[in-house]
CSV table of C-alpha atoms in Angstrom, one decimal:
chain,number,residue,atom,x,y,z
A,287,UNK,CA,-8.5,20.7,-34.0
A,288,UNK,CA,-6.5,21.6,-31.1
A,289,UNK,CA,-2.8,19.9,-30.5
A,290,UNK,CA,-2.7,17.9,-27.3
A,291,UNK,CA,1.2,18.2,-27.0
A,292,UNK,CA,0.6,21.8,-25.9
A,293,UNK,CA,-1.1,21.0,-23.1
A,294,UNK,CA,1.1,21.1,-19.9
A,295,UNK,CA,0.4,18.1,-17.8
A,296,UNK,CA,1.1,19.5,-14.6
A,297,UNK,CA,-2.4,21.6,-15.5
A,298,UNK,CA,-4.1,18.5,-16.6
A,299,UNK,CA,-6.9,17.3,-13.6
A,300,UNK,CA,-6.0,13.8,-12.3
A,301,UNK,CA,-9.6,12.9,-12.1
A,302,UNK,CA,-12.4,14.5,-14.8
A,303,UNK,CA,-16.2,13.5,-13.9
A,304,UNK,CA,-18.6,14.4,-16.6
A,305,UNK,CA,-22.5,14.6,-16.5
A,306,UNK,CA,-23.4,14.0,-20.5
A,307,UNK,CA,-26.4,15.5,-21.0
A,308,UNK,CA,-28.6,17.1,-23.6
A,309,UNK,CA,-28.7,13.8,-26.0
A,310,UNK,CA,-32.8,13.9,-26.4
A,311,UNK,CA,-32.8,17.7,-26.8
A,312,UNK,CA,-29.7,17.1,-29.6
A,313,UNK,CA,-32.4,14.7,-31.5
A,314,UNK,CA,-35.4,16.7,-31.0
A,315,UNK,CA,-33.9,19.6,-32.5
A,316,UNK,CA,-33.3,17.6,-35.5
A,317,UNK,CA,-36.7,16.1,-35.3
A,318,UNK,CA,-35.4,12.6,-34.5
A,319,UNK,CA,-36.2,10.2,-32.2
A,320,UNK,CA,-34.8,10.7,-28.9
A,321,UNK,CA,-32.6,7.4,-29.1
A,322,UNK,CA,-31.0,8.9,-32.1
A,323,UNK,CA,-29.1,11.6,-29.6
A,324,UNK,CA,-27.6,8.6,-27.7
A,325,UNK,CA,-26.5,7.1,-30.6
A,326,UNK,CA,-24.5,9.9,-31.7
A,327,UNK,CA,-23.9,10.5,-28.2
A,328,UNK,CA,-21.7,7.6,-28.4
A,329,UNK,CA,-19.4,8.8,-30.4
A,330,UNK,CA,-18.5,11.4,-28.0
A,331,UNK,CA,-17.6,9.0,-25.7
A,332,UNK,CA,-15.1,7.4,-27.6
A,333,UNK,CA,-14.1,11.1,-28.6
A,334,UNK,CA,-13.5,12.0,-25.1
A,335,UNK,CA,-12.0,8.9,-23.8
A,336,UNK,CA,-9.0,8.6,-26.2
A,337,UNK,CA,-9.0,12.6,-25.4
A,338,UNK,CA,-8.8,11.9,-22.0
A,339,UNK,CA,-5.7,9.1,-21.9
A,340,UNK,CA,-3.6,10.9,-24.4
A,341,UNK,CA,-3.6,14.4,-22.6
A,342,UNK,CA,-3.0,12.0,-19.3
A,343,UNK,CA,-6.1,12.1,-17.2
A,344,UNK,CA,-5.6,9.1,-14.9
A,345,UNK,CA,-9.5,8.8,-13.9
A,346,UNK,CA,-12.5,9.5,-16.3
A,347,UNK,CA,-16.0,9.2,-14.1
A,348,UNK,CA,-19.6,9.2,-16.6
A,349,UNK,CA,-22.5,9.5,-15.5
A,350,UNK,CA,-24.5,7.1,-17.8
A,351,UNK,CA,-28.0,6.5,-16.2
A,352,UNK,CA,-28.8,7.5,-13.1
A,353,UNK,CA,-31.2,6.0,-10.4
A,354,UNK,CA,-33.7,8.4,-12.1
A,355,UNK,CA,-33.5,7.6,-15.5
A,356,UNK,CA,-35.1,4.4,-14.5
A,357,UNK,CA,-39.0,6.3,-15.1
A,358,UNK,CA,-38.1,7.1,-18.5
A,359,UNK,CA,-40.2,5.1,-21.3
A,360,UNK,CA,-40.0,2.0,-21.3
A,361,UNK,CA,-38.7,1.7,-25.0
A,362,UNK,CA,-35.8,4.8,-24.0
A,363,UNK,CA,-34.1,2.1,-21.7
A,364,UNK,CA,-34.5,-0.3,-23.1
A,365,UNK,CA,-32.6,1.2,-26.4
A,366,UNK,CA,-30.3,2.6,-23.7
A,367,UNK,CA,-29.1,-1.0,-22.3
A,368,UNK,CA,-28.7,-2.0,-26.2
A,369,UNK,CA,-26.3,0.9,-26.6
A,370,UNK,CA,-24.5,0.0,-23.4
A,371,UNK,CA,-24.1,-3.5,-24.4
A,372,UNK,CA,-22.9,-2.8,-27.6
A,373,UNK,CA,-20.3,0.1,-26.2
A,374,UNK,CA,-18.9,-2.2,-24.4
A,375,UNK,CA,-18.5,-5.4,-27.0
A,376,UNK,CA,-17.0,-3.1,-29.4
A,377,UNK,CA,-14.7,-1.1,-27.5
A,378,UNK,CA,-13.0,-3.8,-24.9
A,379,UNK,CA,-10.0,-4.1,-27.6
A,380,UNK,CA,-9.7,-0.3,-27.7
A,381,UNK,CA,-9.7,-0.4,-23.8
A,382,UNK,CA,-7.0,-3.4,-23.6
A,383,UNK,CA,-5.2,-1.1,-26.7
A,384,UNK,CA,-4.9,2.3,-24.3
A,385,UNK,CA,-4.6,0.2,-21.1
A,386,UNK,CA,-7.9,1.4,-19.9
A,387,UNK,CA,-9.3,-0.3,-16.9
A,388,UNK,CA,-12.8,-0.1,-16.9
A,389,UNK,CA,-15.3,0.0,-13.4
A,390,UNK,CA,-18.5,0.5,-12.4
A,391,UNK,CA,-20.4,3.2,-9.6
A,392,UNK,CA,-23.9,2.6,-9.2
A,393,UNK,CA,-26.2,-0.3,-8.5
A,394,UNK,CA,-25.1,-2.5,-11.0
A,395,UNK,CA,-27.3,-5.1,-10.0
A,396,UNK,CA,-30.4,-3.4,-11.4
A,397,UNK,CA,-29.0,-3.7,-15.0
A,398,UNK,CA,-30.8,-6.5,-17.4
A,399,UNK,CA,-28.6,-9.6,-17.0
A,400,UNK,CA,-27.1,-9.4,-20.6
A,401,UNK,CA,-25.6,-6.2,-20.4
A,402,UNK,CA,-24.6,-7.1,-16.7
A,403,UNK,CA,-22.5,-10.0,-17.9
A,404,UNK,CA,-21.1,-8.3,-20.6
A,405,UNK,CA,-19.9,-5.6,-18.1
A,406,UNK,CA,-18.5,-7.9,-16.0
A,407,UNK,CA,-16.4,-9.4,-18.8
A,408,UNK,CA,-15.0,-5.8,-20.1
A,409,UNK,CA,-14.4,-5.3,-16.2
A,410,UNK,CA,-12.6,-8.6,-15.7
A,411,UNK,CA,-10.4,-8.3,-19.6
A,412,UNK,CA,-9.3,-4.9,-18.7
A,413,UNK,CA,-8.6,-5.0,-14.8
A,414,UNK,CA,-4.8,-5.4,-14.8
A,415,UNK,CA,-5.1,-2.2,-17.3
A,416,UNK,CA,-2.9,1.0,-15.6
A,417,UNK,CA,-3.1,3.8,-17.7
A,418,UNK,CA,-6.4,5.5,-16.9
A,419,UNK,CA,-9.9,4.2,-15.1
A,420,UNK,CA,-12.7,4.9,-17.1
A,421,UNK,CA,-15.9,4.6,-14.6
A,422,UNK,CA,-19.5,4.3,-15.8
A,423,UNK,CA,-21.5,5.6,-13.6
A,424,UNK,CA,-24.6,3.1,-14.3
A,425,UNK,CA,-27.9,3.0,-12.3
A,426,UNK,CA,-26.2,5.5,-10.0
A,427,UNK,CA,-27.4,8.3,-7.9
A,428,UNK,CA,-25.3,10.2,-5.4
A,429,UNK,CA,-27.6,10.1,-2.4
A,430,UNK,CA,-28.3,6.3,-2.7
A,431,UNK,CA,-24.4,5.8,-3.1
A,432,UNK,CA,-24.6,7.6,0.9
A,433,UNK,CA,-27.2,5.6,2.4
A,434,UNK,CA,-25.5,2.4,1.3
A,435,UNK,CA,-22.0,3.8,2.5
A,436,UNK,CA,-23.6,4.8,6.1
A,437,UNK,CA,-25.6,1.6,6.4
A,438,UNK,CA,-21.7,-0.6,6.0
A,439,UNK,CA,-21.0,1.7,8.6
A,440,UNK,CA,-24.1,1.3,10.5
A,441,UNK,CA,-24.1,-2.1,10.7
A,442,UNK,CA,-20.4,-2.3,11.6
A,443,UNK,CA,-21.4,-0.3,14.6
A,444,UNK,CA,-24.4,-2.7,15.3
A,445,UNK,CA,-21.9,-5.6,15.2
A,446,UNK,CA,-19.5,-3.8,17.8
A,447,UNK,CA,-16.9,-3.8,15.5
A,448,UNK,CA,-16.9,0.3,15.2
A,449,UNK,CA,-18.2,2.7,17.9
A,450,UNK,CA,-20.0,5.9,16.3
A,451,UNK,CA,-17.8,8.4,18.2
A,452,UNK,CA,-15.0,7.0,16.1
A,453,UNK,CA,-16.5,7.3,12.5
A,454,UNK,CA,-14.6,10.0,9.8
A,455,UNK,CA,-15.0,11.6,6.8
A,456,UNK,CA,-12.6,8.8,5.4
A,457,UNK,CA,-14.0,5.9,6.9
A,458,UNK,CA,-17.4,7.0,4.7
A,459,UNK,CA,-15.0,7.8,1.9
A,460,UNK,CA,-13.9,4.2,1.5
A,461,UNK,CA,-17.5,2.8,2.1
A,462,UNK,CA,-18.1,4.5,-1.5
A,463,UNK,CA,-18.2,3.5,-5.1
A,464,UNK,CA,-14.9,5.1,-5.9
A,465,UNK,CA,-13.0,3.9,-2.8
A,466,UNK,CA,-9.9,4.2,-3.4
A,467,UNK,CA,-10.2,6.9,-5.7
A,468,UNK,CA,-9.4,10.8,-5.9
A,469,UNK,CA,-12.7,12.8,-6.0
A,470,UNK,CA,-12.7,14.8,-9.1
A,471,UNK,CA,-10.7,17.9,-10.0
A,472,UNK,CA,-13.5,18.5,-12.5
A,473,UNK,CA,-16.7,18.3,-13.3
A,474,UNK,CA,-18.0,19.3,-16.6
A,475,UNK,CA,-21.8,19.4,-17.6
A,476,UNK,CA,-22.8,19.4,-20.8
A,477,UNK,CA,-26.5,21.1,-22.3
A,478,UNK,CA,-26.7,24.5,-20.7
A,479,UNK,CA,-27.8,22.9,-17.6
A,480,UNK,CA,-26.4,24.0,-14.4
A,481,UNK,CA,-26.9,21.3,-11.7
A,482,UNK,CA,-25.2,18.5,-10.4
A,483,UNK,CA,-28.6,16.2,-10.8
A,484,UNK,CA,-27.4,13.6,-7.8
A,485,UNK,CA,-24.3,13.0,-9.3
A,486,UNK,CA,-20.7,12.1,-6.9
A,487,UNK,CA,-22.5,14.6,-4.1
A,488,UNK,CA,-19.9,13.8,-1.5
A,489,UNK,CA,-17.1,13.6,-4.1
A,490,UNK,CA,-17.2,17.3,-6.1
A,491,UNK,CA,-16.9,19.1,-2.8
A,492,UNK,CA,-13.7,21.3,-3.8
A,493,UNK,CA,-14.7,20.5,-7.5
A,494,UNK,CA,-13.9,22.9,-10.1
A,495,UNK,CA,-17.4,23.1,-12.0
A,496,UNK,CA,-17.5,23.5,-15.8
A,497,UNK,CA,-21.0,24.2,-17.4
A,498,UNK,CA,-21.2,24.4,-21.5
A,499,UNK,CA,-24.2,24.8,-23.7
A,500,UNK,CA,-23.1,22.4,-26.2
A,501,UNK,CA,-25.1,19.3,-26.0
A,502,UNK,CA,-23.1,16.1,-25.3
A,503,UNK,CA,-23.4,14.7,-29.1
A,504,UNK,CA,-21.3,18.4,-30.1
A,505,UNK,CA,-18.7,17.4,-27.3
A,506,UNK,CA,-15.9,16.0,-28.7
A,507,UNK,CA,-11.8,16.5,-28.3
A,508,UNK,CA,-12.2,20.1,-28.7
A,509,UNK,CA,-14.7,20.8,-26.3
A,510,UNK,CA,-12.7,18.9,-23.8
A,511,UNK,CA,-9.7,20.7,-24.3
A,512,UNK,CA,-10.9,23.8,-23.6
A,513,UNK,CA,-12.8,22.4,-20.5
A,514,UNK,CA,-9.2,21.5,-19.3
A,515,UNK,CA,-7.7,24.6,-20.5
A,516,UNK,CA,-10.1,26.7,-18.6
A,517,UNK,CA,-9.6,24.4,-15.2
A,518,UNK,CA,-5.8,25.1,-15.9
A,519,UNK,CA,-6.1,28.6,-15.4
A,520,UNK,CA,-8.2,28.5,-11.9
A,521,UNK,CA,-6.7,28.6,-8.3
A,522,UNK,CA,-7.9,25.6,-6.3
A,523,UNK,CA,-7.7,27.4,-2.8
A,524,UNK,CA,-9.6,24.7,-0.7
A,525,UNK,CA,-10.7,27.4,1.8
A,526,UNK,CA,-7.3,28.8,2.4
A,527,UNK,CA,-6.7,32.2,0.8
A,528,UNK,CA,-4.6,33.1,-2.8
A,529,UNK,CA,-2.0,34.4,-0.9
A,530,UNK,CA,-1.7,31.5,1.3
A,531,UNK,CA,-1.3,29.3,-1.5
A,532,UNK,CA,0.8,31.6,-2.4
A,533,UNK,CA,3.5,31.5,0.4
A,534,UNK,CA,2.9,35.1,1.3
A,535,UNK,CA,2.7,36.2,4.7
A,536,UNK,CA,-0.2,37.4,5.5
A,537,UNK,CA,-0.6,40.5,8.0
C-alpha cells in the first residue's frame, strides 16, 4: 500500500474524471451475475474517493451511467438505481465527515423518483461542503450535455438577448454541466478499453489520458496512485512547445 504523504501536491491534478468500466466483465470472469461487478464496484468508489480528498484532488468527475446505459436489461438498471440509492444513503455522513460536496452532470430528471429524491437530499446536506466536489455523472452523455448548452444559447439569441457573432468558447463553457468548474487534468479509464465513450467531450480537450487493464472492481488506492504518479511525470504543453514552457528562447 502506497503512502500518500509522498506524494507532492503541486503534482497532484486539480480535477480527476474517471470512466469506471469493466464491472460486468469483472463478474463474468468469475461466473457471476453481472450486478455482482457493480456491487463490488462500489467499493472502489469509496476506495477512490477518500483516495482522492486525502492526496488533495479538489474535483472527482464519475461517470456512472450514461445516456446509453439506458438499453441495457431491464433488470441491470434497475439493480443499478438500487445501488445508487443505497451509495448515497449510506455514505452522506462520510461525505459531511471529509467535507465532500456532492453534484450531479447528466439528465437527472430521467432517474426513478426514489433515487432522484434521495440525490437531491445528499446534494442539499453536503452543499456548504468545501473540501473536494465529487460529481456523478448520472444519465449523462457528452454530446447531449452540447446540444442542451447550444440550445440556452440558441434561444438566448432567438430572444435578442445574444447576437451569434458574439458567442465564445466560454459562454458554451458555462451553459454546461460543470459550469463553473475546471475541465479535468485527468482522465483515467479503467478495463483495457481505450475510448472516451461520450464522456466530458468538450471538457478532456488538453486532458492527460490514462488507460489501465485492470477492471474498475481491482481499482482501488493503489491503482489511483500510480494513475496520479504517472500524470505527475508528463509535460502539459497545451500546444506550445517543451522549451517554451520551459522559458527557453527559441531560435
Amino acid at each position: 500500500m502506497q503512502d500518500t504523504s509522498e506524494f507532492d501536491i503541486r503534482l497532484v491534478p486539480s480535477h480527476i474524471a474517471i470512466i469506471m468500466d469493466g464491472n460486468g466483465r469483472w463478474a463474468e470472469e468469475r461466473r457471476k451475475p453481472r450486478l455482482a461487478g457493480h456491487k463490488a464496484g462500489v467499493a472502489s468508489v469509496r476506495s477512490v474517493v477518500e483516495t482522492a480528498r486525502e492526496i488533495g484532488v479538489r474535483y472527482l468527475t464519475l461517470y456512472a451511467f450514461s445516456t446509453e446505459n439506458w438499453q441495457r436489461p431491464r433488470a441491470e438498471v434497475k439493480g443499478l438505481m438500487a445501488l445508487l440509492r443505497t451509495y448515497l444513503e449510506s455514505e452522506l455522513r462520510t461525505m459531511l465527515k471529509n467535507d465532500i460536496r456532492l453534484f450531479c452532470l447528466g439528465q437527472r430528471e430521467r432517474l426513478p423518483g426514489d433515487v432522484l429524491a434521495v440525490l437531491d437530499r445528499v446534494m442539499g446536506e453536503t452543499a456548504h461542503c468545501s473540501g473536494m466536489t465529487l460529481n456523478l455523472a448520472l444519465s449523462y452523455g457528452g454530446r447531449n450535455e452540447m446540444m442542451r448548452g447550444i440550445r440556452k444559447l440558441a434561444a438566448q439569441c432567438v430572444a435578442g438577448k445574444l447576437h451569434p457573432d458574439s458567442l465564445s468558447e466560454e459562454m458554451l463553457s458555462n451553459c454546461l454541466d460543470t459550469a463553473g468548474q475546471p475541465d479535468p487534468d485527468l482522465l483515467i479509464r479503467t478495463g483495457g478499453e481505450h475510448r472516451l465513450s461520450n464522456f466530458l467531450l468538450w471538457q478532456v480537450s488538453y486532458t492527460e489520458l490514462y488507460f489501465t487493464e485492470s477492471k474498475w472492481p481491482d481499482f482501488r488506492k493503489d491503482q489511483l496512485l500510480e494513475a496520479v504518479a504517472t500524470y505527475g511525470r508528463r509535460q502539459r504543453r497545451f500546444g506550445k512547445t517543451g522549451a517554451q514552457l520551459l522559458g527557453k528562447q527559441l531560435i
